[in-house]
N, CA, C and O atoms as a Tinker XYZ file with bonds, in Angstrom:
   380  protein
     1  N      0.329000   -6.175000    0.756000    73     2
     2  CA     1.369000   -5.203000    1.016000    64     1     3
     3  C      1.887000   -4.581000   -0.277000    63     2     4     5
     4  O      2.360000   -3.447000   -0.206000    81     3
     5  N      1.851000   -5.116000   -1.274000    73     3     6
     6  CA     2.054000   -4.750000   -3.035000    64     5     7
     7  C      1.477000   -3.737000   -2.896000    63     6     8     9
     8  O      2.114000   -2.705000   -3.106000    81     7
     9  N      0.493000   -3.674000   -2.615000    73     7    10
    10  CA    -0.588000   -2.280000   -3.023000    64     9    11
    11  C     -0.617000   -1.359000   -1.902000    63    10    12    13
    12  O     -1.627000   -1.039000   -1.274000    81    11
    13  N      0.324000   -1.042000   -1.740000    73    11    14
    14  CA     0.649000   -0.252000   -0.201000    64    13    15
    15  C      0.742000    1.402000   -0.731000    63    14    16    17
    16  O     -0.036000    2.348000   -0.614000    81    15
    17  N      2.396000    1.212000   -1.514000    73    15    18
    18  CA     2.722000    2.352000   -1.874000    64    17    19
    19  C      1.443000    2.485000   -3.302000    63    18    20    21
    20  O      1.259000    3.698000   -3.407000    81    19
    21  N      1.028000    2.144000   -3.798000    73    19    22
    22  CA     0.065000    2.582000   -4.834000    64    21    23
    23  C     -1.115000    2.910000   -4.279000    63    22    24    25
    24  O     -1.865000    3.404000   -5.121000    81    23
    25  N     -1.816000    2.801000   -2.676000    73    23    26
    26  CA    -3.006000    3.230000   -1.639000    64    25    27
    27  C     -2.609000    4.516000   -1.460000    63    26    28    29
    28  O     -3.223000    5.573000   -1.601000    81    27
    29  N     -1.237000    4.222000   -1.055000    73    27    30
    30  CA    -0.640000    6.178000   -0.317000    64    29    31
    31  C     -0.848000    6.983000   -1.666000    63    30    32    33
    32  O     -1.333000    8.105000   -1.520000    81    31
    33  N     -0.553000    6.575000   -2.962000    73    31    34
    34  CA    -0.446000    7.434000   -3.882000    64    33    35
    35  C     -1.773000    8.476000   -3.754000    63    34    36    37
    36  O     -1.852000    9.698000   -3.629000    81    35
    37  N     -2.942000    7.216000   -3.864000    73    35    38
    38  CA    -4.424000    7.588000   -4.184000    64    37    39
    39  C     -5.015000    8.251000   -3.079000    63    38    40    41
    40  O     -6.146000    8.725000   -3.185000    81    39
    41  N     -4.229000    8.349000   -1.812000    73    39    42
    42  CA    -4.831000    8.933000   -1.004000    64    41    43
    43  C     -3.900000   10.307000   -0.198000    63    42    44    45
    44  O     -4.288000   10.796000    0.863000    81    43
    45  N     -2.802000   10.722000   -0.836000    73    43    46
    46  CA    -1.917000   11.551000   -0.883000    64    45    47
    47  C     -2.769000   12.711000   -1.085000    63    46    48    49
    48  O     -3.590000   12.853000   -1.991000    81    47
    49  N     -2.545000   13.370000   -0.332000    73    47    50
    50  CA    -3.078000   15.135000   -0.547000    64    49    51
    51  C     -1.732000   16.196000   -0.934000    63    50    52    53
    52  O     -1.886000   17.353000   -1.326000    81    51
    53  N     -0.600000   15.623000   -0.759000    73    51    54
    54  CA     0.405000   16.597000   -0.710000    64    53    55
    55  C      1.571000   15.481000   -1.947000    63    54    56    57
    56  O      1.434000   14.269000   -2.111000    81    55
    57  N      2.691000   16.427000   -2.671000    73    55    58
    58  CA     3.498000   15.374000   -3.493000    64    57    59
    59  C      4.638000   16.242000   -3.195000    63    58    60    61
    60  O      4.550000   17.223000   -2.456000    81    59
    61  N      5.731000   15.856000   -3.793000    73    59    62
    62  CA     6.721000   16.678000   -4.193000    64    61    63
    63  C      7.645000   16.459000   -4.829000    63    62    64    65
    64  O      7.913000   15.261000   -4.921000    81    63
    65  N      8.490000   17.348000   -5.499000    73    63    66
    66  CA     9.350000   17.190000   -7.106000    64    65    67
    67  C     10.509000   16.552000   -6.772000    63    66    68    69
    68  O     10.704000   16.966000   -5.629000    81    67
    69  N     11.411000   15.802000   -7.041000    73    67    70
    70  CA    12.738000   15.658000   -6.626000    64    69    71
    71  C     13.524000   14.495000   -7.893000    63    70    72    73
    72  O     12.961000   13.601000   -8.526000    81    71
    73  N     14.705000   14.842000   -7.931000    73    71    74
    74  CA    15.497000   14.633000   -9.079000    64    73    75
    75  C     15.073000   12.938000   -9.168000    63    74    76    77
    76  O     14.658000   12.404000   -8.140000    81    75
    77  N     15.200000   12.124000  -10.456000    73    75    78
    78  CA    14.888000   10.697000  -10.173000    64    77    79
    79  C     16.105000    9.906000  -10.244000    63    78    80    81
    80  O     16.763000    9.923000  -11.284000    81    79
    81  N     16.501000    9.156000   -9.157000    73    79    82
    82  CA    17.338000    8.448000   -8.870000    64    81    83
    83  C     18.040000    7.614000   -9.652000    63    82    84    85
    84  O     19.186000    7.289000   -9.343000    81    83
    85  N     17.237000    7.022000  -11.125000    73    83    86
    86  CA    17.244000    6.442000  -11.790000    64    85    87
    87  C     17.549000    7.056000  -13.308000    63    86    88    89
    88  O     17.658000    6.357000  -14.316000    81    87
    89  N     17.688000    8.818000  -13.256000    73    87    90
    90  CA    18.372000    9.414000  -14.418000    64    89    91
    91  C     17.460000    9.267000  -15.657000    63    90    92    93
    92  O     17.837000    9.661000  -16.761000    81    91
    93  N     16.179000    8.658000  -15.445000    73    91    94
    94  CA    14.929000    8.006000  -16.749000    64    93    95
    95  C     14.943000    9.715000  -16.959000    63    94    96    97
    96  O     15.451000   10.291000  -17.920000    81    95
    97  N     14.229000   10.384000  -15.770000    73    95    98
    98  CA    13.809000   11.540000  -16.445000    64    97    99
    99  C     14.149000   12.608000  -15.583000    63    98   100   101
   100  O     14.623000   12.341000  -14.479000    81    99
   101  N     13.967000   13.831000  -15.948000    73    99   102
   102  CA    14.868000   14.775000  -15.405000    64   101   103
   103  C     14.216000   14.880000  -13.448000    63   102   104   105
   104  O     14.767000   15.391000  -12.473000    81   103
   105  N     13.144000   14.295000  -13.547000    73   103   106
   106  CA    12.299000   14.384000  -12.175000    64   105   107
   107  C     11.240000   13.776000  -12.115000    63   106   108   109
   108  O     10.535000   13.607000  -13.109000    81   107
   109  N     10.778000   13.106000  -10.302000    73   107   110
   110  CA     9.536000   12.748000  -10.367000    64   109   111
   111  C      8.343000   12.812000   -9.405000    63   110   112   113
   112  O      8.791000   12.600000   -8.278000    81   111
   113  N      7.598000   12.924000   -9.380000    73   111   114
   114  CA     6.819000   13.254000   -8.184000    64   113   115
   115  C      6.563000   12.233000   -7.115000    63   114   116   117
   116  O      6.148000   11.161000   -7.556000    81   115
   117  N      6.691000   12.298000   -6.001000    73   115   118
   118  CA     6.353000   11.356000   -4.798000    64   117   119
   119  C      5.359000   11.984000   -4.017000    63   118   120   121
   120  O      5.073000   13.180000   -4.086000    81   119
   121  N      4.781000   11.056000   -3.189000    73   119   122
   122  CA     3.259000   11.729000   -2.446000    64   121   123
   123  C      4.033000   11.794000   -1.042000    63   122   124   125
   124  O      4.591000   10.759000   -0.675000    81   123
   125  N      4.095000   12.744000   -0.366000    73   123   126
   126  CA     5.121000   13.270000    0.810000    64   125   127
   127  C      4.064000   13.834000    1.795000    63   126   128   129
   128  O      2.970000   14.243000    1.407000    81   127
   129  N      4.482000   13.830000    3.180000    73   127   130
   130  CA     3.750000   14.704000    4.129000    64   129   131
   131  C      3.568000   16.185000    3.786000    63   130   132   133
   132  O      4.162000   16.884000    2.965000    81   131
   133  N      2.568000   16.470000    4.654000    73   131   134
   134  CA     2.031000   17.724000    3.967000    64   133   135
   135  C      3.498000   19.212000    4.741000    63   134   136   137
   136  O      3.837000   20.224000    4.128000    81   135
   137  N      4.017000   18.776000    6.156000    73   135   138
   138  CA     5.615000   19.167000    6.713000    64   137   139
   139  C      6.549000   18.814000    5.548000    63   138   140   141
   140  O      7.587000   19.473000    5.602000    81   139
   141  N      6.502000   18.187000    4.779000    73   139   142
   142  CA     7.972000   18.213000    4.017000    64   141   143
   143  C      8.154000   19.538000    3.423000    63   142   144   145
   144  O      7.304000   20.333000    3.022000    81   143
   145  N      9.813000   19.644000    3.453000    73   143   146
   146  CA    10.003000   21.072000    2.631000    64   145   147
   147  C      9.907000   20.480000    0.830000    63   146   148   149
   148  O     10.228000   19.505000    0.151000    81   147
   149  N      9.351000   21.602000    0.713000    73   147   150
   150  CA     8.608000   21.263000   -0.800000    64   149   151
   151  C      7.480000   20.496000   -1.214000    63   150   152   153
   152  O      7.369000   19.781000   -2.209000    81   151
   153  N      6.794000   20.705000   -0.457000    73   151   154
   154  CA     5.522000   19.430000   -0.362000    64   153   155
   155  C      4.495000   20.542000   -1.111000    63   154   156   157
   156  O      4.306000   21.660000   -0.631000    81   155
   157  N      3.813000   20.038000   -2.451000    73   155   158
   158  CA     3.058000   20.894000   -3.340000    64   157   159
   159  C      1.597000   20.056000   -2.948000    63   158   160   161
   160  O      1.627000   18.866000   -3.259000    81   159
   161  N      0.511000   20.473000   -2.396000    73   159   162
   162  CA    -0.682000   20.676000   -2.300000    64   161   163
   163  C     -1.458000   19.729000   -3.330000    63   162   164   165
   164  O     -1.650000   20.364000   -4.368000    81   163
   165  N     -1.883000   18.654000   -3.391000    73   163   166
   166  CA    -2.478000   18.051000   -4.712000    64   165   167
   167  C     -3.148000   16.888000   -4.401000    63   166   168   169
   168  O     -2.994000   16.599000   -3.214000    81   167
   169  N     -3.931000   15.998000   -5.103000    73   167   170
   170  CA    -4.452000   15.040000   -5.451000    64   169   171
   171  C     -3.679000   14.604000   -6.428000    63   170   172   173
   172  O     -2.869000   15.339000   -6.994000    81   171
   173  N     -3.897000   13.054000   -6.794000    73   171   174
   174  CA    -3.198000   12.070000   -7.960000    64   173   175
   175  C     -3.983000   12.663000   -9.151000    63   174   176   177
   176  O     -3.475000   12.974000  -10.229000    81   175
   177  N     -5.468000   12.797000   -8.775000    73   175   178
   178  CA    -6.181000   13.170000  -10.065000    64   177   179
   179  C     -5.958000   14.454000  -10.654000    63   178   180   181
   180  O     -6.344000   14.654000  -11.806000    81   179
   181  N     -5.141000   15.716000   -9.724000    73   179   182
   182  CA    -5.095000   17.082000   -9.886000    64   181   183
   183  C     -3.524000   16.962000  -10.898000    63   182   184   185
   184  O     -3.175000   18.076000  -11.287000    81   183
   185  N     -2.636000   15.874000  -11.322000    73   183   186
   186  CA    -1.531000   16.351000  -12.230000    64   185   187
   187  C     -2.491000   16.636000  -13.381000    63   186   188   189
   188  O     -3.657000   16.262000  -13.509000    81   187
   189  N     -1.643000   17.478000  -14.293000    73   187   190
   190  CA    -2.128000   17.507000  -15.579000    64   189   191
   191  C     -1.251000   16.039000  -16.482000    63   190   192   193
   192  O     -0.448000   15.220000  -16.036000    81   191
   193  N     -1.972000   16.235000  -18.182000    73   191   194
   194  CA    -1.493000   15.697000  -18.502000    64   193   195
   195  C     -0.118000   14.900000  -18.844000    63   194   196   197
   196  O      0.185000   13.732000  -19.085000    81   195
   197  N      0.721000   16.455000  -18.713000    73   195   198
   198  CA     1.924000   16.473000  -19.484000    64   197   199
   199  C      2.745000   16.156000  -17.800000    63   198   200   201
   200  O      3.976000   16.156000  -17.821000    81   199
   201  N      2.256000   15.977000  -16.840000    73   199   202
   202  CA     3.167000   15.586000  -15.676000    64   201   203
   203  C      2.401000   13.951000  -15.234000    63   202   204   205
   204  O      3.139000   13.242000  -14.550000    81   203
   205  N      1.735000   13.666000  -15.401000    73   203   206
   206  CA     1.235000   12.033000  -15.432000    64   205   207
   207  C      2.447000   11.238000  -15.279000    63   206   208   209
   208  O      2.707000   10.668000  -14.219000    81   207
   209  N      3.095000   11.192000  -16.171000    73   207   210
   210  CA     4.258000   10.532000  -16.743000    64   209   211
   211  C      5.285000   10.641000  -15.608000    63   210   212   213
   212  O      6.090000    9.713000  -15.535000    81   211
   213  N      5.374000   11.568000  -14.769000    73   211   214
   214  CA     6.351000   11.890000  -13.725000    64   213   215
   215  C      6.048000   11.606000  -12.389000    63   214   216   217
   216  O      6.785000   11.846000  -11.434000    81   215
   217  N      5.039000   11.133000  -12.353000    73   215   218
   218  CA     4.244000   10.561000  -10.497000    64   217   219
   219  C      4.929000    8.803000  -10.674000    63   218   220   221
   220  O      5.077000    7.969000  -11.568000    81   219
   221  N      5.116000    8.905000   -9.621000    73   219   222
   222  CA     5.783000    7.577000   -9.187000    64   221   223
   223  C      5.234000    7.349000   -8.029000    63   222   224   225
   224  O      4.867000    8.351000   -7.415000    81   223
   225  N      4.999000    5.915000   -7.348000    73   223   226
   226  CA     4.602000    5.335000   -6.279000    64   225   227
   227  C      5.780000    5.256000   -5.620000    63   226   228   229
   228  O      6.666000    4.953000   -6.420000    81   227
   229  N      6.293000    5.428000   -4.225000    73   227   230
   230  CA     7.325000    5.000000   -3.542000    64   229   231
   231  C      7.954000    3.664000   -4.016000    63   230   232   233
   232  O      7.638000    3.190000   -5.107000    81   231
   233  N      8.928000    3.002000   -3.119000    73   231   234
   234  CA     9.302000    2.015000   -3.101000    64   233   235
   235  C      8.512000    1.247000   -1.991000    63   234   236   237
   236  O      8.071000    1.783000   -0.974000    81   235
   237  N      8.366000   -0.307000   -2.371000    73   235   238
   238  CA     7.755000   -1.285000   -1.049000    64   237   239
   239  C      8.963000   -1.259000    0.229000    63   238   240   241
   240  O     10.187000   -1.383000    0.172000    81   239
   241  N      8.081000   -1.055000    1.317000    73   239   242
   242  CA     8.996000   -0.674000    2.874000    64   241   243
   243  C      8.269000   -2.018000    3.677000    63   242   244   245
   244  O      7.158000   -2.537000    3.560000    81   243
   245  N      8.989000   -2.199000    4.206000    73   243   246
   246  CA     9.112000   -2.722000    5.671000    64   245   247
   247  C      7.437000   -2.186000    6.325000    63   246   248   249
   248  O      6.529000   -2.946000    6.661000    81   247
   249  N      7.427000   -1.174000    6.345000    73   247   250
   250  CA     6.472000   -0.086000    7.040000    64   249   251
   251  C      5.049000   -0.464000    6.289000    63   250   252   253
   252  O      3.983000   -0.320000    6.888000    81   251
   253  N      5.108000   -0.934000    5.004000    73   251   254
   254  CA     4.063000   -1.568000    3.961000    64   253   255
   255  C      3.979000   -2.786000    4.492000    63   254   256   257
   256  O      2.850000   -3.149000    4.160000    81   255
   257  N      4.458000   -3.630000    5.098000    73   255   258
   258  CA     4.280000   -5.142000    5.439000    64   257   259
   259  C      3.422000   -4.672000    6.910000    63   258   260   261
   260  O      2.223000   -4.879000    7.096000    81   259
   261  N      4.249000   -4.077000    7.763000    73   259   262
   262  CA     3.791000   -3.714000    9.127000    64   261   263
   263  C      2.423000   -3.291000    9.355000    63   262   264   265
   264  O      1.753000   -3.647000   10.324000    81   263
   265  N      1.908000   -2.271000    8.130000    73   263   266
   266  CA     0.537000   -1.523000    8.115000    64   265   267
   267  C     -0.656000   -2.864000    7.594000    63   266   268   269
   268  O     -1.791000   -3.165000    7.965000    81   267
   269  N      0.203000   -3.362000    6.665000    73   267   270
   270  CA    -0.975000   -4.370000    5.883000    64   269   271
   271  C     -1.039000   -5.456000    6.987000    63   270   272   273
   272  O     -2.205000   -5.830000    6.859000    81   271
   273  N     -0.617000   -6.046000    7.789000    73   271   274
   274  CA    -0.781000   -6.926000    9.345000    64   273   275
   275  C     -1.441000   -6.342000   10.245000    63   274   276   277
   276  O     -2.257000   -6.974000   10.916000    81   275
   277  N     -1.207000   -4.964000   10.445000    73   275   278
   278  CA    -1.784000   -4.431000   11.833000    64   277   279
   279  C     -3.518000   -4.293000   11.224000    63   278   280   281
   280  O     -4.525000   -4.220000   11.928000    81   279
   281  N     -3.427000   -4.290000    9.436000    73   279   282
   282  CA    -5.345000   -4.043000    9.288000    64   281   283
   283  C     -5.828000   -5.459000    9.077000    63   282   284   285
   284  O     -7.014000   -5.713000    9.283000    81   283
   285  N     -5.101000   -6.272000    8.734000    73   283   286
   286  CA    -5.784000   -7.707000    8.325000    64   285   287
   287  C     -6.648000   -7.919000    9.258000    63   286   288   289
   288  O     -6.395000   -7.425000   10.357000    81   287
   289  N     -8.044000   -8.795000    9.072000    73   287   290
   290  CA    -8.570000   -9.264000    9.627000    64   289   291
   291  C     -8.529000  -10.920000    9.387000    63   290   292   293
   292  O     -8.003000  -11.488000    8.429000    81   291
   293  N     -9.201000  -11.521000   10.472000    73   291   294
   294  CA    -9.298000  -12.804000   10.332000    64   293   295
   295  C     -9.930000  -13.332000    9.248000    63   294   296   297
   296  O    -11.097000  -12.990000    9.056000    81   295
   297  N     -9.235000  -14.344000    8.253000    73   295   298
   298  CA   -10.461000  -15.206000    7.296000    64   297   299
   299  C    -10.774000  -15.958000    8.027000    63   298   300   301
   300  O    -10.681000  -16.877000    7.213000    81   299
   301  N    -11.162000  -16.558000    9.107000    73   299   302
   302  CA   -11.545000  -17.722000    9.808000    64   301   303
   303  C    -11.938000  -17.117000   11.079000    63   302   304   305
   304  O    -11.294000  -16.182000   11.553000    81   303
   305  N    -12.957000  -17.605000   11.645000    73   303   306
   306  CA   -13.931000  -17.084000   12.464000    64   305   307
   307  C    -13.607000  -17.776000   13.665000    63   306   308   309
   308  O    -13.640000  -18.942000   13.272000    81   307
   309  N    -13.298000  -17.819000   14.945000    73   307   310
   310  CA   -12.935000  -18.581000   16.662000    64   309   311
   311  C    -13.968000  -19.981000   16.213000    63   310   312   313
   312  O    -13.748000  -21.189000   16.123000    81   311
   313  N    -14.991000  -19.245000   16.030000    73   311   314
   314  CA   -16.161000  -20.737000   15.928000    64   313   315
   315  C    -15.789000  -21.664000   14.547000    63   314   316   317
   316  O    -15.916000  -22.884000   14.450000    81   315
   317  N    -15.502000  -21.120000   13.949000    73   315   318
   318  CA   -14.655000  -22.220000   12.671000    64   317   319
   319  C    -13.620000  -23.084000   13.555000    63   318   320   321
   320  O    -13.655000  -24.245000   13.963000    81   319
   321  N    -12.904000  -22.282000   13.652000    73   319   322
   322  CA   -11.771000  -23.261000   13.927000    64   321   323
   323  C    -11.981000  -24.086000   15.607000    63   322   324   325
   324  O    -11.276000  -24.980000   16.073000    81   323
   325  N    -12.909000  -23.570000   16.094000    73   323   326
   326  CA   -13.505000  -24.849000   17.333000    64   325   327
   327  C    -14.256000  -25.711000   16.716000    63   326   328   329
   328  O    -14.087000  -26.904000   16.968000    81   327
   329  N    -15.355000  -25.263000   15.674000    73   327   330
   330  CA   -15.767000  -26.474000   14.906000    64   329   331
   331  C    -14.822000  -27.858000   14.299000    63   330   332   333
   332  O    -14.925000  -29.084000   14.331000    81   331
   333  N    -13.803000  -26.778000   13.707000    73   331   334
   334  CA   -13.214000  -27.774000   13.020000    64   333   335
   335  C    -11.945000  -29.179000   14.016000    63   334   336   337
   336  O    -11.663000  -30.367000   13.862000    81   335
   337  N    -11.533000  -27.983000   15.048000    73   335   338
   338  CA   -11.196000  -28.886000   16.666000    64   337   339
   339  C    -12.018000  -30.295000   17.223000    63   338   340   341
   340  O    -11.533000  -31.355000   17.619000    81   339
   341  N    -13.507000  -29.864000   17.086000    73   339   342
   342  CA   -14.246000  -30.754000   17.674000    64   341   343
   343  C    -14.541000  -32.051000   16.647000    63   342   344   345
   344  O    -14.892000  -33.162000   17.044000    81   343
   345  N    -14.339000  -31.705000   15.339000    73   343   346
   346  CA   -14.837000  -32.456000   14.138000    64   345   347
   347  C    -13.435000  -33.304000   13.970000    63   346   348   349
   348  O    -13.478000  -34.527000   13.838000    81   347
   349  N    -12.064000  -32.512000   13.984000    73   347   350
   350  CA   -11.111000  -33.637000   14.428000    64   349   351
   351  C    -10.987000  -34.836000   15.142000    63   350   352   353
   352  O    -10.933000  -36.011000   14.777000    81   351
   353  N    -10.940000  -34.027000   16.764000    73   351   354
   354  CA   -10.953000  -34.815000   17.817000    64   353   355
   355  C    -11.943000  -36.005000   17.506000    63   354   356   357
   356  O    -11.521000  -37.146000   17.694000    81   355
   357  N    -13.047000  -35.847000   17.108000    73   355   358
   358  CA   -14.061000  -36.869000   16.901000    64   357   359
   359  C    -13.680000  -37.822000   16.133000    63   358   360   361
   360  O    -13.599000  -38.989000   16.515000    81   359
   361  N    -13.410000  -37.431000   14.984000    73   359   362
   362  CA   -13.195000  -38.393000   13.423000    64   361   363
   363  C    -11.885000  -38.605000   13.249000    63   362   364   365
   364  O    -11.387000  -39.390000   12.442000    81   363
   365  N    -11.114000  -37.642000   14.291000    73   363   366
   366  CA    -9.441000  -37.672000   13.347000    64   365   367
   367  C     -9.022000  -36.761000   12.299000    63   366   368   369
   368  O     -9.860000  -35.872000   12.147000    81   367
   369  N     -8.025000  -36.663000   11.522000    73   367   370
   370  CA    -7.867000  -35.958000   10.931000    64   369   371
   371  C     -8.002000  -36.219000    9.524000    63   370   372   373
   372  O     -8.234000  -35.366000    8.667000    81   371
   373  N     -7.795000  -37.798000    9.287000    73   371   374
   374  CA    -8.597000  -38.351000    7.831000    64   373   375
   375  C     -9.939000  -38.413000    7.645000    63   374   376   377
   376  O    -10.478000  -38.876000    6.640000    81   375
   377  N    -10.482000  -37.963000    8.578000    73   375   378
   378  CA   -12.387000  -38.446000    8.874000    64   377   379
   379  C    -12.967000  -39.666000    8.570000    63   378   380
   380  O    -14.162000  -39.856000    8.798000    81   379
């Protein structure tokens, strides 16, 4: 889920300018729907140099935990864990 807002960055087609909350610098870019008012047309790779410095990744949301669960897949396979059921039941759990 860490790497949530830094996925949207890289896969953002649209950004847009807005004052930075944090007063560092006079403004910074966020990757926004392509409907937002002020939403400028771009790729991460399309800033130039001298605006690099001003792209920011969102903040981690709620909505970043929710997305990274709904794609997880299983590390453990139904037949693993019946294997490992049947290999219990048999031996126990100390074997």
């Amino acid at each position: 889920a860490l790497m949530e807002p830094v996925r949207t960055m890289q896969t953002a087609t649209h950004f847009r300018k807005v004052k930075d909350p944090d007063g560092q610098v006079p403004y910074i870019w966020l990757p926004c729907s392509p409907a937002t008012p002020g939403a400028v047309q771009m790729s991460l790779m399309q800033f130039s140099d001298s605006e690099q410095s001003f792209v920011r990744a969102e903040n981690l949301k709620l909505a970043h935990f929710l997305r990274t669960l709904a794609d997880a897949k299983p590390s453990v396979g139904k037949e693993d864990i019946q294997r490992h059921t049947a290999w219990t039941e048999e031996f126990g759990q100390e074997g």
